[in-house]
Short mmCIF file of C-alpha atoms in Angstrom, two decimals:
data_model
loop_
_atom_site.label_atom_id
_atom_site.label_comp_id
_atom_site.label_asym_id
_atom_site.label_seq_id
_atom_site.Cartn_x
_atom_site.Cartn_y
_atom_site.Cartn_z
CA UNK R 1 14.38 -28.98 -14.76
CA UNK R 2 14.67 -25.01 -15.50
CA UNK R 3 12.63 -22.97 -17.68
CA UNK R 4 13.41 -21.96 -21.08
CA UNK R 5 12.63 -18.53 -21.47
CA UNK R 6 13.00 -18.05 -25.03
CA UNK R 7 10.87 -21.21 -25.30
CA UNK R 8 8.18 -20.51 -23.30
CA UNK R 9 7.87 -17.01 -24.99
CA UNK R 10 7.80 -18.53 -28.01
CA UNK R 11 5.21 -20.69 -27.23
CA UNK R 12 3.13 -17.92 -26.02
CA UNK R 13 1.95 -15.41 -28.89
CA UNK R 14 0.62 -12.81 -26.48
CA UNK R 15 4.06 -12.06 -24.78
CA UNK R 16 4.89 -10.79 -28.33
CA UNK R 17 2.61 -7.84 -27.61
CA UNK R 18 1.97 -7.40 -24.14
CA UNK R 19 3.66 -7.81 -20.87
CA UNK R 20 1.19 -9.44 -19.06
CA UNK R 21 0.97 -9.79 -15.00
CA UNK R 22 -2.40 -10.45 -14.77
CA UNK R 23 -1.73 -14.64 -14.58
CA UNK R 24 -3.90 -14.36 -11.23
CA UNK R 25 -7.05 -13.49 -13.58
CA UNK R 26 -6.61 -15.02 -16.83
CA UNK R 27 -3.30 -16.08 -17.89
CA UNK R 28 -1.73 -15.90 -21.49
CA UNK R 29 -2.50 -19.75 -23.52
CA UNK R 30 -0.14 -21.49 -25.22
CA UNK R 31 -0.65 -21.95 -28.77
CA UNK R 32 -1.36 -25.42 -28.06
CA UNK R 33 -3.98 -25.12 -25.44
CA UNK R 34 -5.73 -22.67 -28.33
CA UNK R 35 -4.78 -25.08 -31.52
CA UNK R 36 -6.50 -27.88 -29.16
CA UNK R 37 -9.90 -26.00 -28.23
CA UNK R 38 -9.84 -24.64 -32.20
CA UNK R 39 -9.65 -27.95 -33.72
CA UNK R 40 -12.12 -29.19 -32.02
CA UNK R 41 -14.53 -26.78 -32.65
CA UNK R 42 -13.87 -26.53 -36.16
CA UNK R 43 -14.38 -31.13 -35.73
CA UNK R 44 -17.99 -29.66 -34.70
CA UNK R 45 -18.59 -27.82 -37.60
CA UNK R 46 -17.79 -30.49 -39.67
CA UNK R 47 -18.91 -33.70 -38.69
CA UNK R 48 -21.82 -32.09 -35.50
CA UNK R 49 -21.27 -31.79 -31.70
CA UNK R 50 -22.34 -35.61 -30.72
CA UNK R 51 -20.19 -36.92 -33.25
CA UNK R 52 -16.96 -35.03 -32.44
CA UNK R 53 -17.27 -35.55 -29.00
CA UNK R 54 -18.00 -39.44 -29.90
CA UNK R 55 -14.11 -39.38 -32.09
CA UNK R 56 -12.63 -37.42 -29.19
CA UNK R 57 -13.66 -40.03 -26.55
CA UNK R 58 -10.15 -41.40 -25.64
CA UNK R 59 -8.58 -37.92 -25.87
CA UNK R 60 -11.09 -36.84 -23.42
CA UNK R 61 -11.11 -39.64 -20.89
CA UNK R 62 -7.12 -38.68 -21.48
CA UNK R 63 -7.80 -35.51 -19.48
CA UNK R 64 -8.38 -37.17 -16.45
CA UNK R 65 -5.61 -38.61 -16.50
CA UNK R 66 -3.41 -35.44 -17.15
CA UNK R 67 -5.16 -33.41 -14.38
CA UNK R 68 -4.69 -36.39 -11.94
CA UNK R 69 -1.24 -36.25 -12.72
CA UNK R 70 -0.61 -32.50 -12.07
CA UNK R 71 -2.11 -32.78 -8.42
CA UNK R 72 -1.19 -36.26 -7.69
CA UNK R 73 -4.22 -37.79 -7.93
CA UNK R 74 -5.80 -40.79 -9.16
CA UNK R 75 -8.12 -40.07 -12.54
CA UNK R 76 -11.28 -41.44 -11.26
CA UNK R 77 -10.78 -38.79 -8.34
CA UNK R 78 -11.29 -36.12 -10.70
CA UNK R 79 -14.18 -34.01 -11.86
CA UNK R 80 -14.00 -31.99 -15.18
CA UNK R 81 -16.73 -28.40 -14.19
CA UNK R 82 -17.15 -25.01 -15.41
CA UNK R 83 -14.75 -23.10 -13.16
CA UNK R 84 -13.66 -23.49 -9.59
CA UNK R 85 -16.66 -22.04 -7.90
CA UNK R 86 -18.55 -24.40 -9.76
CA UNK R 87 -15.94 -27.26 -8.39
CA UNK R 88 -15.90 -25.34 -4.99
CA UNK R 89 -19.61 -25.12 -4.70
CA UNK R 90 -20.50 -28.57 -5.55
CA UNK R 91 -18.06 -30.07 -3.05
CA UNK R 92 -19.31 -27.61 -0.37
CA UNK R 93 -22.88 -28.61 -1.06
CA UNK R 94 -22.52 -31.95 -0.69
CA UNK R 95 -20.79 -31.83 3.02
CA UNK R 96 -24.41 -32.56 5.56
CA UNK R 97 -24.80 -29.88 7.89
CA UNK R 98 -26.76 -29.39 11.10
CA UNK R 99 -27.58 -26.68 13.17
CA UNK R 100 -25.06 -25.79 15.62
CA UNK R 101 -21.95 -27.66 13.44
CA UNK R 102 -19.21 -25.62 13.01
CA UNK R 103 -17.49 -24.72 9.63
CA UNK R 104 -13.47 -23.21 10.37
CA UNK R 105 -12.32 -21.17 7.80
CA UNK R 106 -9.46 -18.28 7.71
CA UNK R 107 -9.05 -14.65 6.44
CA UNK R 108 -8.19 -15.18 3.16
CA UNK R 109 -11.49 -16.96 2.29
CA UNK R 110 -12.26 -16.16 -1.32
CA UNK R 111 -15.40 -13.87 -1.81
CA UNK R 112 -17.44 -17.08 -3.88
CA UNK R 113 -16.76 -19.16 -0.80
CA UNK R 114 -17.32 -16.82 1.98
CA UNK R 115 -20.86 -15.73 0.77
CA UNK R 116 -21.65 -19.64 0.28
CA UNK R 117 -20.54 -20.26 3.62
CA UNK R 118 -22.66 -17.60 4.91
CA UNK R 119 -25.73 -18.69 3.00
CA UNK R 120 -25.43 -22.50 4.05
CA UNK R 121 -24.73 -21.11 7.98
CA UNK R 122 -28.52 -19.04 7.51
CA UNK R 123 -30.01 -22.22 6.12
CA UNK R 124 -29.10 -24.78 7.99
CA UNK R 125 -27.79 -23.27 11.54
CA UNK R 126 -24.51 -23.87 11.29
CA UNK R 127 -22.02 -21.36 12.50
CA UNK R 128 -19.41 -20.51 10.47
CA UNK R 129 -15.97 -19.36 13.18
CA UNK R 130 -12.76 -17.40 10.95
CA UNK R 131 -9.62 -18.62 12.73
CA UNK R 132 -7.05 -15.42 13.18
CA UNK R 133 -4.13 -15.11 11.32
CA UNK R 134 -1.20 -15.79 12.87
CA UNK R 135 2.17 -13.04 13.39
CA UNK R 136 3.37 -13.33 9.76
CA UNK R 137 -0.43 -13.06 8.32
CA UNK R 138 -0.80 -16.39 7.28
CA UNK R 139 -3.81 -18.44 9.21
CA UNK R 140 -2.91 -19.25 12.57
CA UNK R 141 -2.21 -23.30 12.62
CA UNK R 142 -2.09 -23.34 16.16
CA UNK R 143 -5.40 -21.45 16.53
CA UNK R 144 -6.77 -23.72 13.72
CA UNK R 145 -5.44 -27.02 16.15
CA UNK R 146 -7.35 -25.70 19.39
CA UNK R 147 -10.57 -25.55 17.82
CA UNK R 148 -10.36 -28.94 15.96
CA UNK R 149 -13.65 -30.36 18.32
CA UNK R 150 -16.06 -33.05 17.91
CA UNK R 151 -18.48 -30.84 16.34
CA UNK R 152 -16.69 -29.33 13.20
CA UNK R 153 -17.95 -30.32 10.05
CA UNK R 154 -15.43 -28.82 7.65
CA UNK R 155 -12.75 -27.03 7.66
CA UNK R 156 -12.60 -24.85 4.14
CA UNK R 157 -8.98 -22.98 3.42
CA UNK R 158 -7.84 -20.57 0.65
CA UNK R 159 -4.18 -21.82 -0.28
CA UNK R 160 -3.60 -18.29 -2.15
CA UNK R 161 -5.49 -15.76 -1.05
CA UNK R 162 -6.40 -13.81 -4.04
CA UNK R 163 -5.21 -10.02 -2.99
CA UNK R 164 -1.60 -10.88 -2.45
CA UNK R 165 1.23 -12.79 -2.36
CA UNK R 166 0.46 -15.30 0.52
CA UNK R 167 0.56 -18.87 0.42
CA UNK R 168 -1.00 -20.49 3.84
CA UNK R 169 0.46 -23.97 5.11
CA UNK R 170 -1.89 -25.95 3.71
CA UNK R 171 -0.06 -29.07 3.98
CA UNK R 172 0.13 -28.66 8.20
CA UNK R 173 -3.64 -27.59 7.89
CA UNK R 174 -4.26 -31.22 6.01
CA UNK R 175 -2.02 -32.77 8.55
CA UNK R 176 -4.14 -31.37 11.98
CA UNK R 177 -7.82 -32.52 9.81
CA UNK R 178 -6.61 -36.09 8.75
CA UNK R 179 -5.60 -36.88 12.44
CA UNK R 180 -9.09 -35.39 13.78
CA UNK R 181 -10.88 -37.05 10.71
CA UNK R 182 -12.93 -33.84 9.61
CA UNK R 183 -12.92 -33.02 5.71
CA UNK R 184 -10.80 -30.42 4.43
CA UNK R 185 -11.87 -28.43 1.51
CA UNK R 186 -9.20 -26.37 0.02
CA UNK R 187 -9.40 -23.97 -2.62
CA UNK R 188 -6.16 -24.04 -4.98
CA UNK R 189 -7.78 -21.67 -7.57
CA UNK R 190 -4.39 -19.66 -7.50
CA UNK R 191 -2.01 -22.39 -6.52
CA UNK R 192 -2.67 -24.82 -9.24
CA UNK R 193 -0.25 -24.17 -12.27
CA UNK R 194 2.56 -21.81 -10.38
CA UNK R 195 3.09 -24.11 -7.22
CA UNK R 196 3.63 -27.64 -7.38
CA UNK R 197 0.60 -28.84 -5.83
CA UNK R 198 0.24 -32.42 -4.25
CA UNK R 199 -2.77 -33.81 -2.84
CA UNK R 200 -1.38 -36.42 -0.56
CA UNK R 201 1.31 -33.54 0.73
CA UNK R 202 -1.78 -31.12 1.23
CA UNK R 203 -3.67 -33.75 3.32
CA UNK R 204 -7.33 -32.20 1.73
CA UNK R 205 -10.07 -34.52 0.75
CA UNK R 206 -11.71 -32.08 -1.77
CA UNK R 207 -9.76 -29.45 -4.26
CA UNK R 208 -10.86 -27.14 -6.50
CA UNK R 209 -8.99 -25.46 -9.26
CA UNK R 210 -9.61 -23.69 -12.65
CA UNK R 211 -8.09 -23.44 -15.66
CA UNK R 212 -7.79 -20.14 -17.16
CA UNK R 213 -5.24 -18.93 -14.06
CA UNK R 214 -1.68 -19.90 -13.73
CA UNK R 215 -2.36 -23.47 -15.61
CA UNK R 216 -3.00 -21.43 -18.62
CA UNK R 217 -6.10 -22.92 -19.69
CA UNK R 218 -9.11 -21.59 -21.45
CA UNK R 219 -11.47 -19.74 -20.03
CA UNK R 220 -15.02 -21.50 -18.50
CA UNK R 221 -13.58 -24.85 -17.50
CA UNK R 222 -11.90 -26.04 -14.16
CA UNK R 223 -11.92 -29.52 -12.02
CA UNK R 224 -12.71 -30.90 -8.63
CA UNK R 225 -10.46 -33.20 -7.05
CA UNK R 226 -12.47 -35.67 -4.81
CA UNK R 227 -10.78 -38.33 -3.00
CA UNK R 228 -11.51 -41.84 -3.05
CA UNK R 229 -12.12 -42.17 0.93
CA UNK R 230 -14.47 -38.98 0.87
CA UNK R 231 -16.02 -39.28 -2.44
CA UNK R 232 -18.65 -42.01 -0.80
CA UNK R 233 -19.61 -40.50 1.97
CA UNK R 234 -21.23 -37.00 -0.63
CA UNK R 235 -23.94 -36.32 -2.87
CA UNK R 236 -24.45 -33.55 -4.62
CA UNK R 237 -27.72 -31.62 -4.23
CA UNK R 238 -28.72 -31.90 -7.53
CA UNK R 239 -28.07 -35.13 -9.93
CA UNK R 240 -28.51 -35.92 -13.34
CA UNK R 241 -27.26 -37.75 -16.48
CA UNK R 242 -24.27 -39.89 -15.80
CA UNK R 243 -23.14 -38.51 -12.55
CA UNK R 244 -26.01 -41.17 -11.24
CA UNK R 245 -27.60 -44.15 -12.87
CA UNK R 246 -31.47 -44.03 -12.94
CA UNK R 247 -32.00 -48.03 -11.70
CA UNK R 248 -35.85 -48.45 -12.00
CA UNK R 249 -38.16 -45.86 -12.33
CA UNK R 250 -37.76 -45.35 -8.16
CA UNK R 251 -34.36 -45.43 -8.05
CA UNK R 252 -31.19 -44.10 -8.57
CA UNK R 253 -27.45 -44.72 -7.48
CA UNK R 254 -25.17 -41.86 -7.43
CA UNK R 255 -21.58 -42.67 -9.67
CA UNK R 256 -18.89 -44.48 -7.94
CA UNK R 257 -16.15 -41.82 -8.43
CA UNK R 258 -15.97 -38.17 -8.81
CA UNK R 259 -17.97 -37.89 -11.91
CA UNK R 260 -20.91 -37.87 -9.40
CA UNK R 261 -19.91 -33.99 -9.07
CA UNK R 262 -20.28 -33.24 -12.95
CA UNK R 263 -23.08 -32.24 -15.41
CA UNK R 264 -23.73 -34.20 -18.28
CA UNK R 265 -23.33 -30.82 -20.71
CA UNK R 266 -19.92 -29.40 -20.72
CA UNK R 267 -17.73 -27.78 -23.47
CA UNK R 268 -15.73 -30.78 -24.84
CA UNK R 269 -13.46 -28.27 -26.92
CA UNK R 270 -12.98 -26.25 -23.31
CA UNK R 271 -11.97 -29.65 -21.86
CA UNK R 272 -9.93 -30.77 -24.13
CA UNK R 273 -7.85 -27.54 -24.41
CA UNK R 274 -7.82 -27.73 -20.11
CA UNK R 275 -5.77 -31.48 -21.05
CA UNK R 276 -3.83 -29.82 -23.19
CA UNK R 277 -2.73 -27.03 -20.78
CA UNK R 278 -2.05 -29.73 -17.85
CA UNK R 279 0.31 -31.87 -20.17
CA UNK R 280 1.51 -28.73 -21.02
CA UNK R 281 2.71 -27.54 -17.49
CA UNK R 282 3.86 -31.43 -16.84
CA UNK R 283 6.16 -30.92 -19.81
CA UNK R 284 8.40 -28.30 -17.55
CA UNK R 285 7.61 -30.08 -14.74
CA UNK R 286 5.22 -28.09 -11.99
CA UNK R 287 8.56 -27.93 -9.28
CA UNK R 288 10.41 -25.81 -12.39
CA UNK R 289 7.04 -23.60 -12.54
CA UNK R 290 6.94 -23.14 -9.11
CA UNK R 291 10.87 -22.13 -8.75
CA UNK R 292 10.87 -19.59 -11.67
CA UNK R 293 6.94 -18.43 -10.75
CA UNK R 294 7.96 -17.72 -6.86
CA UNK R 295 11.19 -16.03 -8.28
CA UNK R 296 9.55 -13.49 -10.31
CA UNK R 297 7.12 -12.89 -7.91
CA UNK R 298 9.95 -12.13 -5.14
CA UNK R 299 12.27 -9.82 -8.13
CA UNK R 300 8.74 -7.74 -8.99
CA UNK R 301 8.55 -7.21 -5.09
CA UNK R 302 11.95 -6.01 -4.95
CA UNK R 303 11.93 -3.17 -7.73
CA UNK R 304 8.91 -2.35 -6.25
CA UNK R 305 10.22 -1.39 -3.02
CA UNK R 306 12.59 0.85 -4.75
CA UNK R 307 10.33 3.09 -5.98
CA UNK R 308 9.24 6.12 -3.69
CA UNK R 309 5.81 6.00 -2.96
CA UNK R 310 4.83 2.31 -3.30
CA UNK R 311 3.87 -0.14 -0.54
CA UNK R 312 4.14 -3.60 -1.37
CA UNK R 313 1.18 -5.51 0.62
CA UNK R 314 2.19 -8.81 0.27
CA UNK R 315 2.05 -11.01 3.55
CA UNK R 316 3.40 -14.25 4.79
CA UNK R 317 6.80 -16.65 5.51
CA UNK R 318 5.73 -18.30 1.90
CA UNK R 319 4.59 -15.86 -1.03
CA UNK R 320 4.39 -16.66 -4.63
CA UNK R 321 4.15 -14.70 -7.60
CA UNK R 322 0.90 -13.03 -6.78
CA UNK R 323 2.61 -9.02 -5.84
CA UNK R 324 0.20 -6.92 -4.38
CA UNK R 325 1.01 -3.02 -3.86
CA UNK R 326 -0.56 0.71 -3.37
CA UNK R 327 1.57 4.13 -4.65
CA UNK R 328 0.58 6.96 -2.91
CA UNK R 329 -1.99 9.57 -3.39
CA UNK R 330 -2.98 7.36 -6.44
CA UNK R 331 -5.96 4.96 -7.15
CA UNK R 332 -5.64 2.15 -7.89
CA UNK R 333 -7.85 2.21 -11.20
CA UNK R 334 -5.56 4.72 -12.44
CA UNK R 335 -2.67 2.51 -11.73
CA UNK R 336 -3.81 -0.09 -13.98
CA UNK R 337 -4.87 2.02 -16.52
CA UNK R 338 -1.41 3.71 -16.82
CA UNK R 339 0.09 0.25 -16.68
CA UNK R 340 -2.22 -0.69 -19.46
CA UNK R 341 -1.66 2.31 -21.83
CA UNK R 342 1.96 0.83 -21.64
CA UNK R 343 1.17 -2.11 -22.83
CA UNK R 344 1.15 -3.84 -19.10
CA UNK R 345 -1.98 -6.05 -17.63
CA UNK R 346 -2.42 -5.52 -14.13
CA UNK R 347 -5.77 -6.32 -12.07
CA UNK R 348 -7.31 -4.92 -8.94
CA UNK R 349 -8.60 -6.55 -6.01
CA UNK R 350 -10.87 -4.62 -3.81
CA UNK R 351 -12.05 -4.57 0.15
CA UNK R 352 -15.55 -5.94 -1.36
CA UNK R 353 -13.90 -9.49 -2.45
CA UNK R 354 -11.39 -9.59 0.51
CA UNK R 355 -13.95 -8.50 3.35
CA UNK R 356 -12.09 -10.70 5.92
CA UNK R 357 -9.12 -9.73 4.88
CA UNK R 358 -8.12 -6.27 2.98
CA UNK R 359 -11.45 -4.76 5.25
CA UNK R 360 -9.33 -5.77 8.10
CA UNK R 361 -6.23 -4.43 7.25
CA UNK R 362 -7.76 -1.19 6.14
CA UNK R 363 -6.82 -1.70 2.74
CA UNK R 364 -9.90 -0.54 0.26
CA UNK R 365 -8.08 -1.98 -2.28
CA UNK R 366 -4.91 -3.21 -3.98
CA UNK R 367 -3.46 -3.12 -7.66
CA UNK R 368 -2.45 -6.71 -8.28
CA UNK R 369 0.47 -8.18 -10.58
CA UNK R 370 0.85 -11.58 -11.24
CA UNK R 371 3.62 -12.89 -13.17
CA UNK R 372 4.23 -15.96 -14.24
CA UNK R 373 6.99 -18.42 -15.37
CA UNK R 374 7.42 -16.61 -18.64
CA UNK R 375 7.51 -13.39 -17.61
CA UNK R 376 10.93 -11.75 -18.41
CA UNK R 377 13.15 -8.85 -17.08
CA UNK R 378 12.10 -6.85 -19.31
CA UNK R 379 8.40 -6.95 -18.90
CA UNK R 380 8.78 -6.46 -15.29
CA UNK R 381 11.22 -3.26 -15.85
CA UNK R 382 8.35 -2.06 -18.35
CA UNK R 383 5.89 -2.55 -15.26
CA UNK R 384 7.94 -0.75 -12.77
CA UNK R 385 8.76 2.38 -15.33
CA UNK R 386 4.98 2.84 -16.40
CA UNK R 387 3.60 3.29 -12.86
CA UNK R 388 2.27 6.80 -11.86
CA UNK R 389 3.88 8.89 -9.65
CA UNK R 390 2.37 11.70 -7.36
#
């Protein structure tokens, strides 16, 4: 399958008014995903919250289905959350740790993840080791292989670190932790709706994504992938209505399948419009996303390079269509907000949220572009002309 431009664009009010490369933040909705999440809530208005949710009950249990589908999983493997800290953080809460078991992670930890890391390491003694990167930036699988001992509890990857381009080899990650039988938690925050994104390829036992990136979903809602061999062996700190079954007034039995990682309250109108946005990236098909989302990425990078003064800072042998750069002698807040006077949505991502990372490089910060499968020529040429020069 290949993208339809005009299609996609048409789909998409917001590309009628701004160019936007900010997909790695918040990406533009559909009008379905929006018509979905606005029906719903008007359904509220009408009939009350209990009862809507109560008519919507086979369109909702229809959204486990569609995520499964978009990672390759099976729906009772799937956990519908808040975002995917709230995914990431319940999965990492639930791994047992003891004092002196090691937790491997890499350099392009996300901030969320690295502080919770830290935090569990000071409460329980666990020691948390950052595997180096290897020649091309990416983290070092080799490195990662060697230290693959008895006593690692988890190993927790980034797929796509969030300040810049690179994607890390995930799948030979998964392939080193299935053969040493330690869980593998991967974050695909960035990954999920602009690559095409496999569980069995990836080899991880726990994923979590959100909605409102590249799968163009609505803000405040985002899933946990748990699989079926792991799921038994966690429970989440904290339990409540339906993710366990109160037995007798002494007991309690956690819920078979992933749903043991949710709350009870959620935004069914959020959820819903997170279904929507998953059957609609199936609709291209997520190998067409990828193709045309990895493509603009690599054409942004190019014009970039062309213009005097700008670095791009993108690293690794696999980027996508996150484009990280600097232009001299100019911040990087003033970058965006010349971008944005043009009518072009740009982000930052700073040393703070990349400590590991950006720190280490020397980088204090970066402005960040992200576009996405319907970004056109034309947006990208409106990009390149707006930036500041010195």
């Amino acid at each position: 399958m290949t993208i339809d431009l005009a299609r996609a664009r048409a789909d998409t009010p917001g590309t009628a008014t701004v160019a936007h490369l900010n997909n790695a933040g918040s990406a533009l909705r559909p009008r379905v995903v929006t018509d979905t999440v606005l029906a719903h809530l008007r359904r509220e208005d009408e009939i009350g919250g209990y009862e809507a949710e109560d008519e919507a009950r086979d369109r909702l249990a229809a959204v486990y289905g569609s995520v499964a589908t978009l990672v390759g999983a099976h729906a009772d493997e799937i956990a519908l959350v808040e975002s995917a800290t709230v995914a990431w953080d319940v999965a990492f809460a639930s791994v047992p740790l003891r004092a002196g078991e090691r937790i491997l992670t890499a350099r392009t930890e996300y901030v969320s993840n690295a502080i919770a890391l830290l935090q569990a390491c000071e409460r329980t003694g666990a020691v948390l080791e950052v595997v180096e990167d290897d020649e091309h930036g990416q983290v070092d699988v080799d490195a990662l292989a060697a230290r693959l001992d008895d006593d690692v509890a988890l190993v927790a990857l980034t797929h796509v670190a969030t300040g810049g381009g690179l994607v890390n080899p995930a799948a030979a990650v998964g392939r080193l932790t299935r053969a040493a039988g330690i869980p593998y938690l991967l974050d695909a925050c960035q990954s999920v709706g602009q690559l095409h994104v496999d569980v069995d390829e990836l080899g991880c036992d726990l994923l979590a994504a959100t909605g409102r990136k590249f799968l163009r979903g609505p803000r405040g809602t985002g899933f946990l992938y748990a699989s079926r061999a792991i799921t038994p062996r966690l429970v989440p700190p904290v339990l409540g209505l339906d993710a366990a079954t109160w037995t007798s007034p002494t007991t309690w039995e956690p819920a078979p399948d992933a749903r043991r990682f949710e709350t009870w309250e959620r935004n069914v109108a959020g959820l819903l419009g997170l279904g929507a946005a998953a059957d609609y990236a199936l609709g291209w098909g997520t190998r067409a996303i990828e193709a045309r989302a990895v493509e603009r990425g690599e054409r942004l990078r190019g014009m970039l390079a062309e213009v005097p003064g700008v670095t791009v800072r993108d690293k690794g042998v696999e980027r996508c269509a996150i484009v990280t750069f600097t232009v001299d002698g100019v911040p990087a807040a003033e970058v965006r907000d010349a971008l944005r006077a043009a009518g072009v949505n740009v982000s930052i991502t700073r040393s703070t949220s990349s400590q590991l990372d950006l720190a280490a490089r020397g980088l204090t910060e970066v402005v960040r572009a992200s576009p996405h499968y319907y970004t056109s020529d034309d947006d990208l040429e409106r990009a390149v002309a707006a930036l500041p020069r010195r």
